[in-house]
Amino acid sequence: MGVFPWVAWYGFRRYTAYPLSSAAEAVTNTVFGFMRAYVLIALWHARPALGGYDVADAVTFCFITQAMIGPVQLFRGLELSERIRSGDVAIDLYRPVGLQSWWLADDLGRAGAEMLLRSALPLVAGALVFDLNVPSAPGLAAFALSAMLGVLVSFAIRYLVALAVFWLHDDRGLQSIALVMSLFFSGMILPLVVFPGWLASIAQAMPWAALVQVPADVFLGKHTGAGLLGALGFQAGWAVALLAAGAALTAAARRKLVIHGG
Amino acid sequence: MAGETRPVRAYGLLAWTWTRAAAQYPVSMVLLSLSTAVVSALDVAAILVMFARAPRIAGFSAPEVLFLYGTSTLAFAVADLLLGTTERLGKHIREGSLDSMLVRPVSPLIQIATEDFSPRRAGKMIPGVVVLALALPRLDIDWTPGRVAMVPAMVVTGTVIFAGLWVLTAALQFVLIDGHGATKSVTYGGAFLTQYPMSMFARDFVRGVTFAVPLAFVNWQPALYVLDRPDPLGLPPATRFAAPAVAVLVCALAAVAWRAGLRHYRSTGS
């Protein structure tokens, strides 16, 4: 077995080490799910069939969003940025494996752990109280794939933000811009279908749509046949493009670090 | 104790010290304040987008919901600035740093509350103030002196209720050390909830946030008086003026809980 499965496994172990803490986070995700669901229900009562969703779609969307917060890590960046700031990244760069692949493996392990510990509670609690649109087995398989691609795109974005520390030294400003973008343009605060025309078109073309909006639409069965392939292709395309940008930036950062070290 | 500093003075002194530390990086401080304001303004953006698609939601117009948003955000922002860092209690217990606070001659509550005190948190007030300034003239109501007086009064009582809830949820962490993730649903969750009219939510849910965790008194009950609306729960009109009493009660409860927690604190040991 290569090194990456081990890195992912240790990432998984690290993020399952405090199950009570994760359960507590899941409680808050669930409470927010309920509050946001009621707000969306009120909106869809005022405007039925808004954006091609019915009320059940909107409520399902809301709980999917809350279940995705952990795995796609909407609120936090990578630990890597702190390691760059403190210089610990030098140790990471000594390793005979790529920096990006190492952290990707670690992040996949983390996402698996969070999916296991944080995603079930909001969905189950939501399904107990509201009528959710749950897809059939093939739909669930497509959603699993889409969610995984969402995690990949999320990692690629956070990796680029983290690498910027090599040049900026203080990443907090950039982190907060990243936070605003990922909250608003992923569908986390409102489904992107609610946005008015031109804003919706822009939002749905940007990479953040791949984090929550696309997986939720796949879950709701809004894409079928070629449309489904197109949606998954959209996510995969952004993942490839952003990971390639990450690779290029890693190479540049390596040179930058040498200059820095004298 | 003779050498003990008075609480307000101690708070001011420590807060000033942390502010001066933050001001060592002035550009960073300004940018962070602005970004805090922008993140907090995302909720206004959501409300505006929703009202762009529907003129009235749950019987409320955009200026009315923005009025709720403004009062809630302003109250939460001030409480967060003053006491928000108390949510780190669990971390201090886990890392043992609470022990070192206990040997210093200032209340540990003040030490935790002022930790990392930064004007950056005040950035959250900006969207609240701006939205209130824009929404108040657009409210279609008869401004009697009572209603005019109620607006600042509800921001103050809302702040006190949130302040009490910060300390109360922090005190819970003496027992539930890993509970911070869940207590956020009362603090940040409360801040989100009170941005919207309670008539959007299910009856039992509203009963819960009226009688169990009294978030309905932060701005909803006083707002019913200002906006001259019937109460969906049908509570007596006096409830609309009960917020100050509720605020006192929440703070008393928080004080008891904090003292009890501190008294039973046994350190993480070795």
XYZ file of C-alpha atoms in Angstrom:
532
model
C 0.000 0.000 0.000
C 1.321 3.436 -0.898
C 1.722 6.268 1.540
C -1.419 8.212 0.613
C -3.979 5.739 1.956
C -2.085 5.895 5.250
C -2.137 9.702 5.270
C -5.880 9.631 4.580
C -6.382 7.004 7.280
C -4.527 9.090 9.882
C -6.526 12.139 8.830
C -9.661 10.095 9.357
C -8.423 8.895 12.768
C -7.563 12.439 13.856
C -11.000 13.786 12.990
C -12.824 10.881 14.620
C -10.791 11.235 17.834
C -13.318 13.540 19.509
C -16.710 12.088 18.563
C -18.539 14.078 21.254
C -17.204 17.336 19.872
C -18.310 16.323 16.383
C -21.738 15.305 17.688
C -22.056 18.739 19.328
C -21.287 20.386 15.977
C -23.891 18.166 14.332
C -26.471 19.397 16.867
C -25.818 23.008 15.839
C -25.958 22.083 12.131
C -29.324 20.453 12.822
C -30.717 23.455 14.717
C -29.631 25.775 11.902
C -31.189 23.326 9.444
C -34.565 23.707 11.144
C -34.391 27.499 11.335
C -33.343 27.853 7.710
C -35.972 25.308 6.644
C -38.761 27.399 8.204
C -37.449 30.543 6.492
C -37.377 28.743 3.126
C -40.867 27.331 3.697
C -42.143 30.871 4.304
C -40.433 32.048 1.111
C -41.868 29.192 -0.962
C -45.333 29.873 0.490
C -45.050 33.410 -0.827
C -43.573 32.255 -4.150
C -44.502 28.621 -4.921
C -42.323 26.900 -7.536
C -39.618 29.572 -7.157
C -36.520 28.589 -9.154
C -38.120 25.293 -10.205
C -38.141 23.951 -6.625
C -41.249 22.992 -4.659
C -41.423 23.312 -0.861
C -40.156 19.754 -0.295
C -37.207 20.430 -2.605
C -36.336 23.601 -0.704
C -36.495 21.882 2.703
C -34.458 18.917 1.445
C -31.916 21.349 -0.017
C -31.605 23.028 3.352
C -30.816 19.828 5.260
C -28.408 18.622 2.533
C -26.606 21.949 2.951
C -26.270 21.445 6.694
C -25.038 17.876 6.170
C -22.413 19.114 3.689
C -20.937 21.841 5.945
C -18.594 19.374 7.657
C -17.314 17.432 4.629
C -16.808 20.422 2.297
C -15.558 22.545 5.197
C -17.285 25.810 4.305
C -16.145 27.729 7.359
C -12.481 26.846 7.734
C -9.322 26.756 5.631
C -6.537 24.181 5.686
C -4.178 23.678 8.622
C -1.449 24.045 6.028
C -1.696 27.857 6.096
C -0.647 27.928 9.759
C 2.257 25.600 8.958
C 3.414 27.921 6.172
C 3.237 30.901 8.511
C 5.213 29.166 11.245
C 7.720 27.629 8.831
C 6.751 24.035 9.662
C 5.979 23.645 5.982
C 9.714 23.075 5.472
C 9.210 19.650 7.056
C 6.302 18.968 4.684
C 8.504 19.908 1.735
C 11.279 17.505 2.822
C 8.963 14.559 2.310
C 9.551 12.583 -0.894
C 5.902 13.088 -1.928
C 4.096 16.046 -3.442
C 2.853 18.716 -1.041
C -0.558 18.948 -2.682
C -1.186 15.192 -2.851
C -0.150 14.790 0.780
C -2.621 17.399 1.962
C -5.309 16.139 -0.402
C -5.032 12.667 1.111
C -5.200 14.167 4.606
C -8.254 16.236 3.649
C -10.073 13.260 2.118
C -9.615 11.399 5.392
C -10.981 14.410 7.263
C -13.966 14.681 4.927
C -14.756 10.991 5.405
C -14.656 11.415 9.171
C -16.908 14.460 9.115
C -19.353 12.793 6.765
C -19.550 9.875 9.157
C -19.957 11.929 12.335
C -21.666 15.151 11.256
C -23.814 14.478 8.205
C -26.295 11.901 9.466
C -27.913 13.864 12.300
C -29.228 16.862 10.302
C -30.576 14.584 7.553
C -32.261 12.115 9.899
C -33.746 14.822 12.132
C -34.951 16.742 9.078
C -36.524 13.605 7.580
C -38.349 12.888 10.854
C -40.038 16.295 10.947
C -40.435 17.244 7.277
C -41.180 15.376 4.057
C -37.826 15.214 2.330
C -37.282 14.207 -1.289
C -35.038 11.175 -0.983
C -33.696 9.789 -4.284
C -33.633 6.135 -5.357
C -30.473 4.007 -5.155
C -28.951 5.209 -8.484
C -29.723 8.788 -7.442
C -27.924 8.239 -4.133
C -24.931 6.778 -5.972
C -24.810 9.844 -8.222
C -25.071 12.066 -5.138
C -22.184 10.207 -3.442
C -20.024 10.845 -6.510
C -21.114 14.474 -6.685
C -20.438 15.021 -2.963
C -16.961 13.553 -3.403
C -16.261 15.897 -6.311
C -17.536 18.709 -4.096
C -14.940 17.777 -1.465
C -12.229 17.768 -4.173
C -13.160 21.253 -5.405
C -13.382 22.488 -1.814
C -9.885 21.163 -1.116
C -8.506 22.697 -4.317
C -9.872 26.138 -3.376
C -8.657 25.957 0.218
C -5.242 24.743 -0.931
C -4.845 27.760 -3.233
C -5.871 30.087 -0.391
C -3.399 28.398 1.967
C -0.523 28.653 -0.529
C -1.119 32.390 -0.830
C 0.455 32.682 2.645
C 3.843 32.124 0.996
C 3.414 35.571 -0.545
C 1.065 37.367 1.866
C 2.441 36.138 5.255
C -0.912 36.931 6.888
C -3.753 34.981 5.364
C -6.621 36.215 7.521
C -7.818 38.827 5.045
C -7.801 36.345 2.178
C -9.398 33.682 4.398
C -12.316 35.979 5.115
C -12.820 36.760 1.423
C -12.737 33.014 0.778
C -15.313 32.560 3.558
C -17.683 35.132 2.046
C -17.405 33.538 -1.391
C -17.875 29.996 -0.154
C -20.846 30.893 2.057
C -22.725 32.986 -0.453
C -21.904 31.365 -3.784
C -22.106 27.722 -2.722
C -25.827 27.873 -1.963
C -25.172 27.640 1.779
C -27.017 30.853 2.714
C -29.706 30.632 0.023
C -30.145 28.136 -2.819
C -28.573 29.666 -5.934
C -31.851 29.107 -7.822
C -33.379 31.878 -5.688
C -30.878 34.474 -6.910
C -32.221 36.892 -9.527
C -31.408 36.028 -13.175
C -27.951 37.389 -13.939
C -26.577 36.763 -10.424
C -27.838 33.168 -10.569
C -26.080 32.574 -13.909
C -22.783 33.929 -12.589
C -23.080 32.060 -9.304
C -23.868 28.756 -10.972
C -20.813 28.995 -13.236
C -18.331 29.658 -10.417
C -16.442 26.851 -8.649
C -18.257 27.391 -5.338
C -21.472 26.062 -6.908
C -19.705 22.703 -7.071
C -19.492 22.565 -3.261
C -23.168 22.476 -2.265
C -25.562 23.571 -5.023
C -24.615 20.876 -7.560
C -24.552 17.943 -5.098
C -27.906 19.096 -3.676
C -29.410 19.332 -7.162
C -28.134 15.827 -7.923
C -29.726 14.621 -4.679
C -33.020 16.261 -5.676
C -32.893 14.579 -9.098
C -32.806 17.915 -10.945
C -30.245 16.521 -13.371
C -30.939 13.379 -15.386
C -29.174 11.662 -18.271
C -26.892 14.014 -20.139
C -27.716 16.800 -17.673
C -26.340 14.667 -14.836
C -23.150 14.012 -16.763
C -22.930 17.726 -17.450
C -23.303 18.552 -13.731
C -20.670 16.015 -12.685
C -18.473 17.183 -15.550
C -18.814 20.777 -14.297
C -17.539 19.705 -10.876
C -14.788 17.495 -12.307
C -13.713 20.302 -14.658
C -13.307 22.787 -11.824
C -11.541 20.157 -9.709
C -9.007 19.435 -12.457
C -8.464 23.115 -13.290
C -8.029 24.199 -9.661
C -5.807 21.240 -8.734
C -3.632 22.030 -11.764
C -3.431 25.649 -10.605
C -2.501 24.315 -7.170
C 0.313 22.228 -8.677
C 1.659 25.218 -10.580
C 1.489 27.415 -7.497
C 3.245 24.731 -5.425
C 6.178 24.790 -7.845
C 6.320 28.595 -7.608
C 6.061 28.445 -3.810
C 8.980 26.016 -3.607
C 11.214 28.561 -5.362
C 9.833 31.368 -3.229
C 10.653 29.475 -0.024
C 14.275 28.964 -1.099
C 14.647 32.694 -1.750
C 13.132 33.366 1.636
C 15.484 31.005 3.403
C 18.483 32.744 1.839
C -9.674 41.885 49.189
C -7.830 45.163 49.436
C -5.757 44.741 46.295
C -8.621 43.628 44.092
C -9.339 45.892 41.138
C -12.937 46.907 40.515
C -14.518 44.735 37.777
C -15.395 47.478 35.268
C -11.972 49.082 35.645
C -10.264 45.711 35.269
C -12.327 44.956 32.189
C -11.498 48.319 30.640
C -7.799 47.978 31.415
C -7.495 44.488 29.934
C -9.623 45.332 26.905
C -7.451 48.386 26.249
C -4.296 46.279 26.526
C -5.579 43.784 23.957
C -6.745 46.611 21.688
C -3.303 48.173 21.745
C -1.823 44.778 20.891
C -4.206 44.445 17.929
C -3.391 48.019 16.833
C 0.256 47.025 16.319
C -0.927 45.777 12.919
C -3.227 48.652 11.906
C -3.829 47.573 8.289
C -4.656 44.058 9.375
C -7.012 45.406 12.046
C -8.927 47.633 9.634
C -9.176 44.914 6.992
C -10.351 42.371 9.534
C -13.005 44.754 10.890
C -14.266 45.319 7.361
C -14.279 41.626 6.530
C -16.171 40.865 9.753
C -18.725 43.440 8.647
C -19.006 41.858 5.192
C -19.470 38.324 6.537
C -22.162 39.613 8.854
C -23.773 41.542 5.979
C -24.278 38.300 4.053
C -27.444 37.747 6.065
C -28.812 41.112 4.844
C -27.926 40.077 1.316
C -29.958 36.901 1.812
C -32.937 38.902 3.121
C -32.713 41.334 0.192
C -32.498 38.495 -2.343
C -35.553 36.855 -0.786
C -37.575 40.064 -0.889
C -36.467 40.627 -4.476
C -38.438 37.476 -5.278
C -41.457 38.007 -2.981
C -42.865 41.371 -1.767
C -44.123 39.933 1.547
C -42.939 36.843 3.389
C -44.993 35.387 6.254
C -47.029 38.623 6.177
C -43.979 40.846 6.739
C -42.527 43.452 4.394
C -38.836 43.986 3.674
C -38.410 47.063 5.969
C -40.063 45.189 8.838
C -37.741 42.181 8.502
C -34.757 44.525 8.109
C -35.848 46.262 11.318
C -35.729 42.873 13.069
C -32.360 42.161 11.445
C -30.926 45.515 12.528
C -32.020 45.300 16.163
C -30.923 41.671 16.454
C -27.540 42.183 14.793
C -26.730 45.307 16.764
C -27.631 43.657 20.074
C -25.699 40.517 19.210
C -22.670 42.446 17.985
C -22.340 44.446 21.215
C -22.809 41.356 23.384
C -20.306 39.459 21.246
C -17.773 42.277 21.525
C -18.113 42.367 25.315
C -18.422 38.668 26.155
C -18.158 36.566 22.991
C -14.759 35.072 23.835
C -16.257 33.347 26.878
C -17.147 30.585 24.429
C -13.478 29.536 24.638
C -13.905 28.287 28.203
C -13.893 24.617 27.119
C -10.585 25.155 25.334
C -9.075 26.838 28.412
C -10.208 23.922 30.569
C -8.773 21.336 28.149
C -5.460 23.135 27.832
C -5.202 23.932 31.530
C -4.901 27.684 30.930
C -7.931 28.342 33.147
C -5.764 27.353 36.115
C -3.365 30.200 35.484
C -6.289 32.614 35.263
C -7.495 31.474 38.670
C -4.315 32.577 40.432
C -4.455 36.123 39.047
C -6.197 38.828 41.062
C -8.890 39.477 38.435
C -12.085 37.488 37.950
C -11.536 34.675 35.409
C -14.745 35.776 33.668
C -13.216 39.192 32.951
C -9.962 37.602 31.812
C -11.719 35.300 29.347
C -14.110 37.994 28.159
C -11.312 40.439 27.374
C -8.997 37.869 25.812
C -8.170 38.886 22.256
C -10.467 41.897 22.686
C -10.352 43.606 19.344
C -12.244 46.396 17.593
C -12.459 43.853 14.767
C -15.493 42.361 16.503
C -17.124 45.775 16.457
C -17.164 45.407 12.665
C -20.283 43.322 13.166
C -22.114 46.438 14.344
C -21.688 48.192 10.989
C -24.347 46.265 9.037
C -26.724 46.506 12.020
C -26.399 50.291 12.259
C -26.576 50.848 8.486
C -29.609 48.606 8.053
C -31.440 50.229 10.991
C -30.741 53.697 9.613
C -32.180 52.659 6.248
C -35.108 50.581 7.518
C -36.492 52.843 10.272
C -37.663 55.701 7.969
C -39.251 53.146 5.646
C -41.436 51.587 8.337
C -45.075 52.433 7.751
C -46.061 53.112 11.360
C -47.407 55.864 13.566
C -44.346 56.965 15.592
C -45.745 57.594 19.090
C -43.211 58.589 21.808
C -43.573 55.077 23.263
C -42.573 53.422 19.995
C -39.655 55.818 19.499
C -38.383 55.061 22.996
C -38.843 51.335 22.505
C -36.282 51.099 19.670
C -33.164 51.995 21.708
C -34.623 50.223 24.739
C -35.008 46.941 22.852
C -31.456 47.119 21.531
C -30.182 47.538 25.105
C -32.320 44.734 26.581
C -31.490 42.518 23.594
C -27.797 43.123 24.243
C -28.222 42.215 27.916
C -30.128 39.014 27.044
C -27.431 37.957 24.560
C -24.739 38.843 27.111
C -26.458 36.608 29.661
C -26.731 33.809 27.119
C -23.002 34.055 26.299
C -22.084 33.574 29.966
C -24.751 30.921 30.515
C -23.642 28.831 27.534
C -20.008 29.305 28.577
C -20.850 28.088 32.084
C -22.367 24.947 30.549
C -18.894 24.098 29.307
C -17.746 23.531 32.906
C -19.890 20.387 32.631
C -19.912 19.726 28.878
C -16.275 20.408 28.077
C -16.760 19.358 24.441
C -20.119 21.107 24.278
C -19.024 24.296 22.561
C -20.142 23.009 19.165
C -23.673 22.586 20.464
C -23.967 25.749 22.573
C -23.310 27.714 19.376
C -26.861 26.868 18.377
C -28.074 29.132 21.212
C -25.657 32.027 20.650
C -25.037 32.181 16.892
C -28.291 30.310 16.302
C -30.111 32.901 18.406
C -28.509 35.696 16.425
C -29.762 34.108 13.202
C -33.224 33.291 14.516
C -33.987 36.780 15.771
C -33.301 38.270 12.338
C -36.591 36.835 11.125
C -40.196 37.237 12.265
C -41.176 34.419 14.614
C -44.378 33.974 12.613
C -42.216 32.074 10.100
C -41.474 29.306 12.565
C -43.620 26.465 13.928
C -45.721 27.298 17.011
C -43.956 24.849 19.341
C -40.600 26.148 18.203
C -41.672 29.714 19.029
C -42.954 28.566 22.439
C -39.530 27.038 23.018
C -37.687 30.262 22.221
C -40.163 32.282 24.290
C -40.284 30.271 27.487
C -37.220 27.973 27.493
C -34.437 29.996 25.805
C -36.015 33.465 25.831
C -34.753 34.607 22.433
C -38.207 35.953 21.536
C -37.583 38.810 23.985
C -34.399 39.967 22.242
C -36.417 41.848 19.637
C -39.560 39.969 18.585
C -41.859 40.835 21.494
C -40.788 44.521 21.642
C -41.020 44.665 17.833
C -44.643 43.521 17.991
C -45.296 46.702 19.962
C -43.288 48.931 17.625
C -44.804 47.434 14.470
C -48.276 47.170 16.076
C -48.735 43.497 15.197
C -50.798 40.758 16.846
C -48.832 38.042 18.654
C -49.170 34.717 16.784
C -49.016 32.912 20.145
C -51.758 35.161 21.559
C -49.744 36.116 24.662
C -51.046 39.069 26.733
C -49.946 42.567 25.555
C -47.843 42.995 28.714
C -45.443 40.362 27.307
C -44.241 42.980 24.850
C -42.797 44.989 27.719
C -41.406 42.004 29.639
C -37.984 42.053 27.975
C -36.170 43.972 30.782
C -37.452 41.510 33.397
C -36.407 38.593 31.190
C -32.968 40.163 30.709
C -32.475 40.451 34.475
C -33.595 36.859 34.926
C -31.231 35.527 32.253
C -28.304 37.427 33.777
C -29.128 36.198 37.282
C -29.275 32.642 35.997
C -26.004 33.104 34.130
C -24.307 34.489 37.263
C -25.501 31.553 39.370
C -24.456 29.031 36.697
C -21.026 30.617 36.267
C -20.337 30.693 40.017
C -21.567 27.129 40.472
C -19.402 25.956 37.565
C -16.328 27.743 38.856
C -16.850 26.391 42.364
C -17.073 22.823 41.102
C -14.138 23.167 38.751
C -11.505 20.590 39.668
C -8.880 21.312 36.972
C -7.896 18.696 34.419
C -5.508 17.160 36.925
C -2.526 15.038 36.101
